[in-house]
Structure formats: structure tokens, C-alpha cells
Coordinates of C-alpha atoms in Angstrom, one line a residue:
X111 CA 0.0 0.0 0.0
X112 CA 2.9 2.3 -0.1
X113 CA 2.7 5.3 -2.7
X114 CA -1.2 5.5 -2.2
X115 CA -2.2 9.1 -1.4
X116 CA -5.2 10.4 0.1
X117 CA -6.3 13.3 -1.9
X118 CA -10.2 13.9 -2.2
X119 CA -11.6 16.6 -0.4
X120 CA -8.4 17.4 1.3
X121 CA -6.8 20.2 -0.5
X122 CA -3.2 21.0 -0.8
X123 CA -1.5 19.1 1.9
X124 CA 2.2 20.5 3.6
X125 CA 4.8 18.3 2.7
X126 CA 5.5 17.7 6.4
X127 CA 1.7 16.7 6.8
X128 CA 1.8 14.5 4.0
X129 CA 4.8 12.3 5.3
X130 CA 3.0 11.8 8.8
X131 CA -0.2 10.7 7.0
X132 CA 1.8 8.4 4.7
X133 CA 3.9 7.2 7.8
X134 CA 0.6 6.6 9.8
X135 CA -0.9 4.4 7.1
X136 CA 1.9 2.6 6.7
X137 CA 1.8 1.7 11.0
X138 CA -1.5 0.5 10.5
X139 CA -1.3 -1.3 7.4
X140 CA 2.0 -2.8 9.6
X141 CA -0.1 -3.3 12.5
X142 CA -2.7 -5.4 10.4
X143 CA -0.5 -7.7 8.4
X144 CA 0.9 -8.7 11.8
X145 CA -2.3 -9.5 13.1
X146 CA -2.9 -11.4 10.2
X147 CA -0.1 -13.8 10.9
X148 CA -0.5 -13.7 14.4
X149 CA -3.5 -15.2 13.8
X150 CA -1.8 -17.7 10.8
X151 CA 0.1 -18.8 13.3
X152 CA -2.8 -19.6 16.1
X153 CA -4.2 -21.5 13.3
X154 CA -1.2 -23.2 12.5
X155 CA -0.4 -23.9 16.3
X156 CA -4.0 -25.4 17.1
X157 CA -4.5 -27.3 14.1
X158 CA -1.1 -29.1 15.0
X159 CA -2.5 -29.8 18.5
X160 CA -5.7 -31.2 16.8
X161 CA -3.5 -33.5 14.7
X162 CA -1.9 -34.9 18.1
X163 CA -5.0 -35.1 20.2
X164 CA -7.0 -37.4 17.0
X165 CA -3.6 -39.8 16.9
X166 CA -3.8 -40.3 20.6
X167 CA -7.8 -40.9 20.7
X168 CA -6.4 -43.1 17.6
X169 CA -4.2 -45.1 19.6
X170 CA -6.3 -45.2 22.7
X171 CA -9.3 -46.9 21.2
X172 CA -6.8 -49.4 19.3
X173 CA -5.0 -50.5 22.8
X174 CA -9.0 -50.6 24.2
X175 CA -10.6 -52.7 21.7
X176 CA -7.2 -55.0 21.9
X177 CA -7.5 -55.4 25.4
X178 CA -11.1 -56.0 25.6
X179 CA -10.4 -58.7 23.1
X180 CA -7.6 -60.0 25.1
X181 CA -10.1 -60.0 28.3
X182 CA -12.6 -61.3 26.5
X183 CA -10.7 -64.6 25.2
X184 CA -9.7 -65.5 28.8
X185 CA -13.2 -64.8 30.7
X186 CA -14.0 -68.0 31.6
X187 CA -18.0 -69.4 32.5
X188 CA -17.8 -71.3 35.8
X189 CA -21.2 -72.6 38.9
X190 CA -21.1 -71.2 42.2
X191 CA -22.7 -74.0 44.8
X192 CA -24.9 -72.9 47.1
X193 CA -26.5 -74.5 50.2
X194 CA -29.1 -73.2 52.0
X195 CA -28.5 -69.8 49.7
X196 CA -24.5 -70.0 51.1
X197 CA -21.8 -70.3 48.7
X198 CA -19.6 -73.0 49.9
X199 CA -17.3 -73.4 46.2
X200 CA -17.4 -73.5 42.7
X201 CA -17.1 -76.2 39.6
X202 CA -16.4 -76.0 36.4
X203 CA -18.9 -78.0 35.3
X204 CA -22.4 -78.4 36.7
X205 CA -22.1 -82.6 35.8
X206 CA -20.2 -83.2 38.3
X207 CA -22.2 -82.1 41.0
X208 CA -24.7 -84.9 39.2
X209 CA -22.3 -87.7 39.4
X210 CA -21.5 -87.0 43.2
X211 CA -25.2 -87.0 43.8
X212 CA -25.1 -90.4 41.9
X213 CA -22.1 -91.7 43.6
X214 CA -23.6 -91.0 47.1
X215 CA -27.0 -92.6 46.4
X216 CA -25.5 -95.9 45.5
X217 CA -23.4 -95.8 48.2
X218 CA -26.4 -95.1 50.6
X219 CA -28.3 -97.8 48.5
X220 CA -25.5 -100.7 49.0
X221 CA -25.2 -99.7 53.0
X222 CA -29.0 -100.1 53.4
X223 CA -30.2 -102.9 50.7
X224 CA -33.8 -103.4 52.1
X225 CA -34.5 -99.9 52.2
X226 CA -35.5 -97.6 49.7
X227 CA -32.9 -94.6 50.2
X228 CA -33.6 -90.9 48.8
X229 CA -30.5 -88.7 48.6
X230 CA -31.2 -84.9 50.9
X231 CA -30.3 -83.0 48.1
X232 CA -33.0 -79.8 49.0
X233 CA -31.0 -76.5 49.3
X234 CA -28.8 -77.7 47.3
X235 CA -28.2 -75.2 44.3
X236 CA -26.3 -73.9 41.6
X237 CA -25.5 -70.0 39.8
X238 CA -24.2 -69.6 36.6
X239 CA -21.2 -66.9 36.5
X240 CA -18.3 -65.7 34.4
X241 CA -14.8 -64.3 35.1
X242 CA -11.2 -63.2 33.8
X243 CA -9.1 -66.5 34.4
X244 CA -11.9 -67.8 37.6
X245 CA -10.0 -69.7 40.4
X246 CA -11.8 -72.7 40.5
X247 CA -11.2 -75.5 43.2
X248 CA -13.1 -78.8 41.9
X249 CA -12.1 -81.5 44.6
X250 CA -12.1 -79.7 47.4
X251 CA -16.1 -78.1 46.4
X252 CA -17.0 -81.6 45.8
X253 CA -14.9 -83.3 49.1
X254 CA -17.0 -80.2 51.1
X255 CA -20.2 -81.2 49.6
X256 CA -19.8 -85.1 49.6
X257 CA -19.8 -84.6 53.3
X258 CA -22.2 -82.9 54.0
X259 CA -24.8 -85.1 52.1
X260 CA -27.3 -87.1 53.7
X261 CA -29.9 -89.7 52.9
X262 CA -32.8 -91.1 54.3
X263 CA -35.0 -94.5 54.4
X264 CA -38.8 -94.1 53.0
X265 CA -40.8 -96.0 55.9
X266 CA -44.6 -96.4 57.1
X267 CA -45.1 -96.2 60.1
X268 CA -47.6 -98.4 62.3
X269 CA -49.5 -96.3 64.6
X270 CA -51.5 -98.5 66.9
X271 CA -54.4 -96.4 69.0
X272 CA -52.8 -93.4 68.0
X273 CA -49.1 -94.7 69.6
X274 CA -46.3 -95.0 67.1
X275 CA -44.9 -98.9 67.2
X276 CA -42.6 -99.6 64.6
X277 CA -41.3 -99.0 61.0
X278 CA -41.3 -101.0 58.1
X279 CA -40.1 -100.2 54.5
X280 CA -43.3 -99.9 52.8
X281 CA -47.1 -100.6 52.7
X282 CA -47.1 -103.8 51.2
X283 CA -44.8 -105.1 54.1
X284 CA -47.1 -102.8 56.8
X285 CA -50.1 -105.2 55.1
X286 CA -48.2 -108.2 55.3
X287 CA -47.4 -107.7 59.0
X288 CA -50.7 -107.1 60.5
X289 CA -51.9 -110.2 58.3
X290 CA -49.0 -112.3 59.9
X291 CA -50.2 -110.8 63.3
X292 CA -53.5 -112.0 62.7
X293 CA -52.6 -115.5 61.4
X294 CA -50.2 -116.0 64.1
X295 CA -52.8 -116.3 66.5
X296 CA -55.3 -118.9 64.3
X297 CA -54.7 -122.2 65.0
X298 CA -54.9 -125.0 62.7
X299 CA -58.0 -125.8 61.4
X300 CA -57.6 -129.5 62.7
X301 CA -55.5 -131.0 65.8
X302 CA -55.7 -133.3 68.4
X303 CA -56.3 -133.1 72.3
X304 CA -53.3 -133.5 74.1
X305 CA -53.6 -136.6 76.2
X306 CA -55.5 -139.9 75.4
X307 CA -58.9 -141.3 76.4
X308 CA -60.4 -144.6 77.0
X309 CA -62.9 -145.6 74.4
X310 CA -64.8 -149.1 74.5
X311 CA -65.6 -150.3 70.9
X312 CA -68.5 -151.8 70.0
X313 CA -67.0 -154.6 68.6
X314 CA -64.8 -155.8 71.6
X315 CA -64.9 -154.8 75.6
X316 CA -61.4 -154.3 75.4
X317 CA -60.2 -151.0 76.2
X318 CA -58.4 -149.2 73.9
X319 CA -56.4 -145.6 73.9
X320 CA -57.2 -143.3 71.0
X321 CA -57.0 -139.6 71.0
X322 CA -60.1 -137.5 70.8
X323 CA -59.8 -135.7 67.7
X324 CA -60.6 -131.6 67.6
X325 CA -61.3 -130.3 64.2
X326 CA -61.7 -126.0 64.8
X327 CA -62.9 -123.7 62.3
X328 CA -61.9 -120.2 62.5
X329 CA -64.5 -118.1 61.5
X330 CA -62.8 -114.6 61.9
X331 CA -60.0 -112.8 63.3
X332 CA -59.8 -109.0 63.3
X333 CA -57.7 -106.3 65.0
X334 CA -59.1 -104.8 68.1
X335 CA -56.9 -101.5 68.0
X336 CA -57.1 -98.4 65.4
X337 CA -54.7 -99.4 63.4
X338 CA -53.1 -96.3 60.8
X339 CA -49.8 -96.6 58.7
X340 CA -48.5 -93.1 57.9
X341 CA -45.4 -92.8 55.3
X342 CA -42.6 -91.2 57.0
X343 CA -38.7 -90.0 56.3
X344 CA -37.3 -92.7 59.0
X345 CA -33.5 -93.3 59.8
X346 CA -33.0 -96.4 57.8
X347 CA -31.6 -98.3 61.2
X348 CA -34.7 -98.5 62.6
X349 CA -36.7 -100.0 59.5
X350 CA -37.9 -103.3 60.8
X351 CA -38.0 -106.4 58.7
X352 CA -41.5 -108.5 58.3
X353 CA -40.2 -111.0 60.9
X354 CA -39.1 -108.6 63.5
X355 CA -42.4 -105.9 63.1
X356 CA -44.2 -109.2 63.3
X357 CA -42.6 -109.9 66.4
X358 CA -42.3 -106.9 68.0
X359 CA -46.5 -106.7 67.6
X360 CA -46.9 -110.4 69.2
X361 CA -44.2 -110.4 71.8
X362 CA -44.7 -107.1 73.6
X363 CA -42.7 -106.1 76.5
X364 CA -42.9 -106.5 79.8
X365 CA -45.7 -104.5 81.5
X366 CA -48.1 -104.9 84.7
X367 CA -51.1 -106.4 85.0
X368 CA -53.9 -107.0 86.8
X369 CA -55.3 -110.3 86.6
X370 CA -59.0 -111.0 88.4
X371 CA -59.2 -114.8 89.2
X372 CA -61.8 -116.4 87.5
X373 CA -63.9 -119.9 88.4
X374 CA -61.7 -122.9 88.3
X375 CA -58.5 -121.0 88.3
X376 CA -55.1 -122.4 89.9
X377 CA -52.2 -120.7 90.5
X378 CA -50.7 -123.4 88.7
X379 CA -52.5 -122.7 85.5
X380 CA -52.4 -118.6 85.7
X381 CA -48.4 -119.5 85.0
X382 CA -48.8 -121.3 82.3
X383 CA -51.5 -119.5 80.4
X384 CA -49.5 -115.8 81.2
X385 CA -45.8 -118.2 81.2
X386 CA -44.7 -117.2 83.8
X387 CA -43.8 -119.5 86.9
X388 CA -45.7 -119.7 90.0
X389 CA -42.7 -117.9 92.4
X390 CA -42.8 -115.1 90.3
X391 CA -46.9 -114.9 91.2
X392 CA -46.2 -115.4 95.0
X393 CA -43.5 -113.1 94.7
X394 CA -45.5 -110.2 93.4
X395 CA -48.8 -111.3 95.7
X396 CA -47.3 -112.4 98.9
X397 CA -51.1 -112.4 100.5
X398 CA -52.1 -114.9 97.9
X399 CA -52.2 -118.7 99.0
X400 CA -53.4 -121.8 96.5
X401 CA -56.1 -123.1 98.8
X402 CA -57.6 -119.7 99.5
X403 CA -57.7 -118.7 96.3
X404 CA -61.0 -117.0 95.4
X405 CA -63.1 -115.9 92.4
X406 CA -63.0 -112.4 92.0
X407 CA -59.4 -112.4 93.6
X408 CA -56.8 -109.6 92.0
X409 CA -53.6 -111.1 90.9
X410 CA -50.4 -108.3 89.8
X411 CA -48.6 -110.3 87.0
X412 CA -46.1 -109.0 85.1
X413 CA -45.8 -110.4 81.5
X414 CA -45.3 -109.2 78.3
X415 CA -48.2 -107.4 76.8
X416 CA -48.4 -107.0 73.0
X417 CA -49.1 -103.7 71.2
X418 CA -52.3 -105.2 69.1
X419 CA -55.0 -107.5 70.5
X420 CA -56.0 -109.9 67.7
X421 CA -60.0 -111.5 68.4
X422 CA -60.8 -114.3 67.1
X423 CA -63.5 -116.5 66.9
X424 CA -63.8 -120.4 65.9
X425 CA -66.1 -123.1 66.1
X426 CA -64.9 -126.1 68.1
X427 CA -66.2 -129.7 67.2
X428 CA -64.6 -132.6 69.9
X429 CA -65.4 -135.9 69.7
X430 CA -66.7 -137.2 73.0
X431 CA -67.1 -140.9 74.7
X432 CA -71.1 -141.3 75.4
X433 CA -71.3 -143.8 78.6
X434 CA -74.2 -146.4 78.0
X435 CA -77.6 -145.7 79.5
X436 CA -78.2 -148.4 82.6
X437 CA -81.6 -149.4 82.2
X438 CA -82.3 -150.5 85.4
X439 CA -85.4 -153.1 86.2
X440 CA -86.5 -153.1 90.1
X441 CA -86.8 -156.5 91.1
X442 CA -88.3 -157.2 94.6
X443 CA -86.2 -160.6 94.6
X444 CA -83.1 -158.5 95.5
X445 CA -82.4 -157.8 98.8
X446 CA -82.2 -153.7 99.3
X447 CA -78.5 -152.3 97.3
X448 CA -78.6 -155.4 95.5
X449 CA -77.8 -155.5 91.7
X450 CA -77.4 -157.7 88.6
X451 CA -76.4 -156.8 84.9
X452 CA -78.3 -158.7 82.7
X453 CA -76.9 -157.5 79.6
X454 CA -73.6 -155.4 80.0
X455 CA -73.6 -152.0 77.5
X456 CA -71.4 -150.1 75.2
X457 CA -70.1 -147.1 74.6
X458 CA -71.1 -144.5 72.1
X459 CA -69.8 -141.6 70.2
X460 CA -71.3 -138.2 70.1
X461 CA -69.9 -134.5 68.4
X462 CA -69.7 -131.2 70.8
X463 CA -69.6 -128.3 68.7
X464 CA -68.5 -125.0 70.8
X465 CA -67.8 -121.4 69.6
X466 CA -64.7 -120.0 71.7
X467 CA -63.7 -116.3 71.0
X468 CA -59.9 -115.8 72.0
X469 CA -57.9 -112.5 72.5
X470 CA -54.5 -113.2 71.4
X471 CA -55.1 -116.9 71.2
X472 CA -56.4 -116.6 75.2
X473 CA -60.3 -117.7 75.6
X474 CA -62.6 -115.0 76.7
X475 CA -66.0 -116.8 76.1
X476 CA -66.9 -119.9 75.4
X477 CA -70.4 -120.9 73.9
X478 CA -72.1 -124.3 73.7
X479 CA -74.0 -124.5 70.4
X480 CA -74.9 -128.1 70.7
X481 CA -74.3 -131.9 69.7
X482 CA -74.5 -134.7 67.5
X483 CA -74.7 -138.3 68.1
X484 CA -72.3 -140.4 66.0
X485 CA -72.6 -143.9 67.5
X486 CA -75.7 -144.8 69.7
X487 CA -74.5 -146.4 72.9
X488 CA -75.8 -150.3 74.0
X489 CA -77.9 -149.5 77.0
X490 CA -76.8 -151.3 80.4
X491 CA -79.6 -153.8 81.5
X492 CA -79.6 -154.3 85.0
X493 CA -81.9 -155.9 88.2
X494 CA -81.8 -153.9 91.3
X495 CA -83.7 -154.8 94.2
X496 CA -86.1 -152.2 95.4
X497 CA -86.6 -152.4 98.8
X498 CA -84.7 -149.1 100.1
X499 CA -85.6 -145.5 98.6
X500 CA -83.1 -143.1 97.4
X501 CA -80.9 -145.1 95.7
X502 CA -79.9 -144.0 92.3
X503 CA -80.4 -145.7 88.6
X504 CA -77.4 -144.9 87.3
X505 CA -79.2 -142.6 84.8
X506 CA -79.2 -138.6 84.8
X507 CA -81.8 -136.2 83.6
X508 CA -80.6 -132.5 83.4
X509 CA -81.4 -130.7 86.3
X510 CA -82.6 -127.7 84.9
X511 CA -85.0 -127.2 81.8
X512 CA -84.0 -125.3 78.8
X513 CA -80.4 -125.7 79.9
X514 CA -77.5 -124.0 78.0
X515 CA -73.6 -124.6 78.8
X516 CA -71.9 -121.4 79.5
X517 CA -68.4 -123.3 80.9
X518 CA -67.7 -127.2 79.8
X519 CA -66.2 -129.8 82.0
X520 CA -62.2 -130.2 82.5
X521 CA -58.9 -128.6 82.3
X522 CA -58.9 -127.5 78.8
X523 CA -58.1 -123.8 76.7
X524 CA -56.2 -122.9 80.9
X525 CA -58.9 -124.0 83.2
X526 CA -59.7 -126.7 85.7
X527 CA -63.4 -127.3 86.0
X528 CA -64.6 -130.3 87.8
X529 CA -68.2 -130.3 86.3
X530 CA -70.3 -127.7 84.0
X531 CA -71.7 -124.2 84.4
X532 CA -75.7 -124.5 83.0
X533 CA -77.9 -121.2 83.0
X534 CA -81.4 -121.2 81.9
X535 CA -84.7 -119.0 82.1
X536 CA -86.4 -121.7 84.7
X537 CA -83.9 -121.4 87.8
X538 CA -85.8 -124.7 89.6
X539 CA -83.1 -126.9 90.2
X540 CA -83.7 -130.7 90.1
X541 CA -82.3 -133.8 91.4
X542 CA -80.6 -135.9 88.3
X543 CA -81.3 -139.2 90.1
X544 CA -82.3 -140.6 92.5
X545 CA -80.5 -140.8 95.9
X546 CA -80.1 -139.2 99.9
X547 CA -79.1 -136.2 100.4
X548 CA -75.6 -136.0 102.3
X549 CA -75.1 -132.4 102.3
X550 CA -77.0 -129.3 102.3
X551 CA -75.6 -126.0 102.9
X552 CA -72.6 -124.0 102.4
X553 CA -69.0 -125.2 101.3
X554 CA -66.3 -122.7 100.1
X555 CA -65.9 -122.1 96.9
X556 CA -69.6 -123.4 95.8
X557 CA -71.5 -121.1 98.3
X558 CA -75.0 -122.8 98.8
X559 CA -74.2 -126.6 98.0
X560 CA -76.4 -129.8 97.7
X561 CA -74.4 -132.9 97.5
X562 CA -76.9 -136.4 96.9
X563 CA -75.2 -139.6 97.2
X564 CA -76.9 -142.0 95.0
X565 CA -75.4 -145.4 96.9
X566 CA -74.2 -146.7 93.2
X567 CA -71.3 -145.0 93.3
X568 CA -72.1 -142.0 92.1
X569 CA -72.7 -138.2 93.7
X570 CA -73.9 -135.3 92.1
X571 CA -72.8 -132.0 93.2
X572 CA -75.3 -128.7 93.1
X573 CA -73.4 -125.4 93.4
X574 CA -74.0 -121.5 93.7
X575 CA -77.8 -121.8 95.0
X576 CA -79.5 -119.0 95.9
X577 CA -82.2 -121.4 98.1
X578 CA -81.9 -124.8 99.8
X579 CA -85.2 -126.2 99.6
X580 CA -84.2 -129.5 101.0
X581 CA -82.3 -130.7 104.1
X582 CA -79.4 -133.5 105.0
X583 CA -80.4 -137.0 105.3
X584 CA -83.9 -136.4 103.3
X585 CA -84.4 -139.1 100.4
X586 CA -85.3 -137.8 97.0
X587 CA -86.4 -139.1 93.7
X588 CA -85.3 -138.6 90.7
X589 CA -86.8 -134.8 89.7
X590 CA -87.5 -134.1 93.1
X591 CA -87.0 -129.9 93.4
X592 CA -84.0 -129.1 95.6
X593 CA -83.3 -125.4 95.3
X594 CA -83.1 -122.3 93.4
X595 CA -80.2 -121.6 90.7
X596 CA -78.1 -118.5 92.0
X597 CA -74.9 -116.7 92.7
X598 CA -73.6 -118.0 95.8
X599 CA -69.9 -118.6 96.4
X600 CA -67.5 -118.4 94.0
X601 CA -69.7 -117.5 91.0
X602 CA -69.5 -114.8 88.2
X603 CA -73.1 -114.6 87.6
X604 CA -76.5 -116.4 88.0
X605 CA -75.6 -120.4 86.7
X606 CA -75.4 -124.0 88.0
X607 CA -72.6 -126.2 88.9
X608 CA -72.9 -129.2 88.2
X609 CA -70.5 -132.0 88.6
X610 CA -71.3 -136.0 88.7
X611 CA -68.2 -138.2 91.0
X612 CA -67.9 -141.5 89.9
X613 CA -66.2 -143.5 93.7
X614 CA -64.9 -140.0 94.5
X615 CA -63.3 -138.6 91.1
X616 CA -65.0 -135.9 89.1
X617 CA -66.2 -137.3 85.8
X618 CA -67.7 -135.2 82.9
X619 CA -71.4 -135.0 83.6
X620 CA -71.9 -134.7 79.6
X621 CA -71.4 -138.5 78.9
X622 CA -74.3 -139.2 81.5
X623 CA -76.9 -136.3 81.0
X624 CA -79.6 -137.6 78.7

């Protein structure tokens, strides 16, 4: 711009005032191209910087992306184990927490091969995770967890009256048991009677010893108790086996008891029917003698009790010896107790059928449902001079109508009975024969007592009367009224006792009652 001059509506300028003006343009026009590359050189300055900073954001994100791919390559997935939502290690794979559950239940299976085993594995979880090079400790999370597992046995258990009793290993074998229970305490449906009896054949008078055959019939047997089974988890040490539930429920254990004495009772055969021994019975009753034992007399025992009660009932059918009839023909040639057999009898043969309901195989109640003749016996003929009254015939009429046995003659099922218990609805008691009265009155034991001697050999025995309507030394005929039918003495209720003695021992009045 030097050499430009500002002219226009200026005039004539002094020299001296035109070099200022041209020297003050010149400053400014100075002043402006330094600006101009003061500002070049800001440009050039920052745009150099820019340059720098984009390389380094350049390099940056290239040493990022490599290192995430570095990262990425080594993150590894791996399971965190949890029990009871506490982390106690981690696998690297989640199979093998499978084959240690497998391991353990086989070795729980072959410790405990009658039991079905279920592994505890409840709580027992696993979470999924990732991490740069994980530290992972597989035997010693798996040693941890192996012992800490558990297992235990699938049972039923038998609740009896609301009392837990046992455990078996399933419901089938809880079925079996109770019908093992049940069958332990049926008897077979035929046997014999211990002992031997004297039977006379028709065929021959010889005497010969056969055994009186008992064929039973069990009609039912059922479980007196509430009886429940109720799955369970059960420690598998306790599971019973059929043989030793079975046991357990027909043993018992030893527990207290009070035993009331009942008619025709012995000390003798409490033992045997509770077996037990008879010092262990005076022991715990030191008060208690044999001879003064009474009905209705409280015994403590102590015997085994089992858990379950099984009742059952059966129908008894015995074979019994019928005595021939004596037919007896009053001869006035014969002097008085004077007698000839004319024609000598045979025996018969006659069925007893008899419903006995037993609580664990012990009788509780006996019934008499009736007989049937098999063999007819040969009447006795005999001549027997007449000339004294009250002498028997040797033949025996029930001595009360419309009789019913409620307790049979002998010692049979744990009893000793010496005769038979009838009850009826007529209570008029009746001489069986003929004969004198030797007693009347009261003899322990049979309270209110007529004994008749019938001079053949015979005496018939009249217990538990509640009246005496006839008095010692009187002579009677045969169906002559001698008392009342009561509860006198050792009774358990309103009955007869009866009993027939043949020369002084007790005989079974059912082979002579017609």
C-alpha cells in the first residue's frame, strides 16, 4: 500500500503533513499484516494440536478394543454352589455335581439294601457366572459337599391307638405284618387233644387208647386296636423287617397287669396260660395262697403285653365218649342195694360243637352250640332190688330245663373245671337221680351246695344256690326240686354247677346227661 495518497476533499497538503499521513498508514497497514499472521500462526499452532490429540484418541481406542479382546478370550464361565442360599465353592462343570449326587445314592443304597434310600439334596443349588481367568477349586467343592450329604429311608409307620410302634419299609410289608399278626394267633383248622382217652368199641370190651380228635374252624379274626400306617422319612436303622415288626407286635414287653381270678383258676395254670412261673406270682402277691384262692381275687402279673390285641373266633367240634344208658329193672327178689347186669352196655360216640372267642389266642368266652350223636350207645340192662328208697339208677336227667352250657367240664383252653356251668330262664333246680341227700348248705368255693349220694357209686354235686329247699339226710327221687339256681360262692353270675363223681373222682357229667 505504499505510494497510495489520500487526496479527495483534502486540498493542498504540507509536505511535512503529508509524510505523517503516509507514515501513519503505513503503522496501520503494519499493525494489520501482523495480526494477520499472528492469527496464521494460532491456526497453525492449534490445528497441530488437533493433529496430536485425534492420533492419541487413535491409539487409545486401538490398545482398548485389543485389550477387551484380550479380556474377552480369557473370561472363563464357571457354577457357584450354594446350600441353604450360602456359597460354599465353585465347579467348572455343573455334571459333576450330578455324578457326586449319583455316587452317594449308590453308596447309601448298597449300606442299606432293604430300604429304599432318597439322597437330601434340598438346598442344594447352583448359579451360573463368568470371570477373567476364575479360580476354580473342583475337589475340594465336591470333598466339602460329599460330606455334608445325607440320605434317608422311605418307611410307614404303624400307629396303633394313636401310639407310634414300629417301622417297616413300605405298605405292602405294613399289610403283610398285620396279616401275619392275625394268622399267628389262628390255629390250625384241625388237631388233636393232648392226652389220650379210654374208648370201648362196640366190637370188643377191650379198652383201647385213641386220641379224641378236635377239628376248629376259624370263623374270623380281626384287630381290636385303630390301626393307621403313615409314610414317613425314617432313619434307615430303625426300618424293621416283616419277621421282627411281626414280632415286636406279638411279643410285647414286659408290663403290669392285673389279673381278676376267675372260676376254676389255679395258681398253677395262671403261670402257664400268662408263662410265667408260680414264684414269680407269689412273689408279686405275697397275700395270695393256693387253697384260698377266690373268684374275683386280683392277681399283679407282670408279662409281656403286646401292642395289638387280635380276636378271634372259631367253632370247636370234639369228639366225646357217650357212657351207655343203665336201664335199670326193680326187682323185689333182691335184697335192698342189691344189683345184677343182665346184659352189659357199650359205649357211644357223640360230636360237641362249641364257639370260643380268644384274644390273642387266650379264651374269653366260650359258647355251647350243641351236639350230635355219631354212635348210639348199647344201654346197660340191669336188676336192682327195690326195697330201700333213694338209691340211684345210674341214669341222669338234666337238672334244669332249657339248659344251655356257659363253661364245659375239664382242664382244657387254661382252666380246671370239675363239672359244668348251666344257666337257663327256669332257675328250679332238680335232682338228676335218685339218691339221699348228704349235704346241704354252704361249702367254700360253691356257696350254697347240695351234694346227693346216689349209693351206686355216684354223687352229684349242686353249686352256687340262691335257696336250699331241701335238708341233709332227706331221700329224694329222681326230679325231686332241691333249690333255686343262683350266685352264691365263687360264681361270676347267676348259673349251675354241676358235677357227677364216679367212687370219689369228678367225671364229665356230659357222657351221663340224657
Amino acid at each position: 500500500m505504499k505510494g497510495f495518497k489520500f487526496t479527495r476533499g483534502m486540498g493542498k497538503l504540507r509536505n511535512g503533513q503529508t509524510a505523517a499521513a503516509e507514515s501513519s498508514v503505513e503503522d496501520q497497514q503494519d499493525r494489520m499484516t501482523a495480526k494477520v499472521d499472528g492469527i496464521a500462526g494460532t491456526l497453525g499452532l492449534r490445528r497441530n494440536w488437533l493433529l496430536a490429540t485425534a492420533g492419541i484418541v487413535l491409539v487409545t481406542t486401538f490398545l482398548v478394543g485389543a485389550g477387551k479382546q484380550y479380556v474377552g478370550a480369557n473370561t472363563e464361565p464357571y457354577y457357584r454352589v450354594m446350600v441353604q442360599g450360602q456359597e460354599i465353592g465353585t465347579l467348572s462343570d455343573k455334571a459333576a455335581l450330578d455324578q457326586l449326587f449319583a455316587k452317594k445314592q449308590q453308596e447309601y443304597q448298597a449300606k442299606y439294601p432293604g430300604t429304599d434310600m432318597i439322597l437330601q439334596t434340598e438346598g442344594i443349588t447352583t448359579e451360573v457366572d463368568k470371570a477373567y481367568k476364575p479360580e476354580i477349586n473342583n475337589e475340594a467343592t465336591l470333598a466339602k459337599l460329599d460330606g455334608m450329604l445325607k440320605a434317608y429311608a422311605v418307611g410307614v409307620q404303624l400307629i396303633v391307638d394313636g401310639k407310634a410302634v414300629g417301622v417297616v419299609k413300605d405298605q405292602e410289608t405294613a399289610t403283610a405284618v398285620l396279616n401275619k399278626v392275625k394268622q399267628h394267633y389262628i390255629p390250625g383248622q384241625t388237631a388233636e387233644v393232648a392226652g389220650a382217652k379210654l374208648m370201648k368199641t362196640a366190637s370188643s370190651t377191650k379198652n383201647i387208647t385213641t386220641a379224641s380228635p378236635i377239628s376248629k374252624k376259624v370263623e374270623g379274626a380281626n384287630i381290636r386296636e385303630d390301626v393307621s400306617l403313615l409314610p414317613i422319612k425314617a432313619d434307615p436303622n430303625k426300618i424293621l423287617d416283616l419277621d421282627e415288626a411281626v414280632k415286636l407286635l406279638t411279643e410285647g414287653v414286659e408290663s403290669p397287669l392285673l389279673y381278676t381270678v376267675q372260676e376254676g383258676d389255679t395258681i398253677s395254670g395262671i403261670a402257664k396260660r400268662f408263662e410265667t412261673t408260680q414264684k414269680e406270682i407269689f412273689n408279686n402277691n405275697p397275700t395270695v395262697k393256693e387253697l384260698t384262692l377266690q373268684i374275683g381275687d386280683q392277681l399283679q402279673l407282670s408279662v409281656p403285653q403286646p401292642a395289638i390285641t387280635v380276636v378271634t373266633v372259631e367253632q370247636i367240634s370234639e369228639k366225646v365218649i357217650i357212657e351207655p344208658e343203665v336201664i335199670v329193672r326193680k326187682s323185689d327178689q333182691l335184697a335192698a342195694g342189691k344189683s345184677k347186669v343182665v346184659r352189659p352196655g357199650q359205649t357211644g360216640e357223640k360230636e360237641m360243637q362249641y364257639r370260643l372267642t380268644k384274644e390273642n389266642g387266650l379264651v374269653v368266652q366260650e359258647e355251647w352250640l350243641g351236639q350230635t350223636v355219631l354212635k348210639a350207645s348199647l344201654p346197660e340192662v340191669v336188676y336192682r332190688g327195690t326195697k330201700i328208697v333213694g338209691e340211684g339208677s345210674g341214669m341222669f336227667n338234666w337238672p334244669v330245663s332249657g339248659a344251655r352250657i356257659s363253661s364245659s367240664f375239664g382242664a382244657r383252653w387254661g382252666r380246671t373245671h370239675k363239672g359244668v356251668d348251666l344257666v337257663s330262664g327256669n332257675r328250679t333246680i332238680m335232682a338228676a337221680d335218685a339218691g339221699t341227700v348228704t349235704f346241704a348248705g354252704v361249702q367254700s368255693g360253691y356257696g350254697n351246695v347240695v351234694i346227693i349220694n346216689h349209693r351206686n357209686g355216684y354223687e352229684t354235686y349242686y353249686g352256687h344256690l340262691s335257696k336250699i329247699s331241701v335238708s341233709q339226710g332227706q331221700k329224694l327221687e329222681q326230679g325231686a326240686k332241691i333249690g333255686v339256681m343262683g350266685n352264691t360262692g365263687r360264681s361270676t353270675g347267676t348259673h349251675l354247677h354241676f358235677e357227677i363223681r364216679k367212687n370219689g373222682s369228678a367225671a364229665n357229667p356230659m357222657k351221663y346227661l340224657r
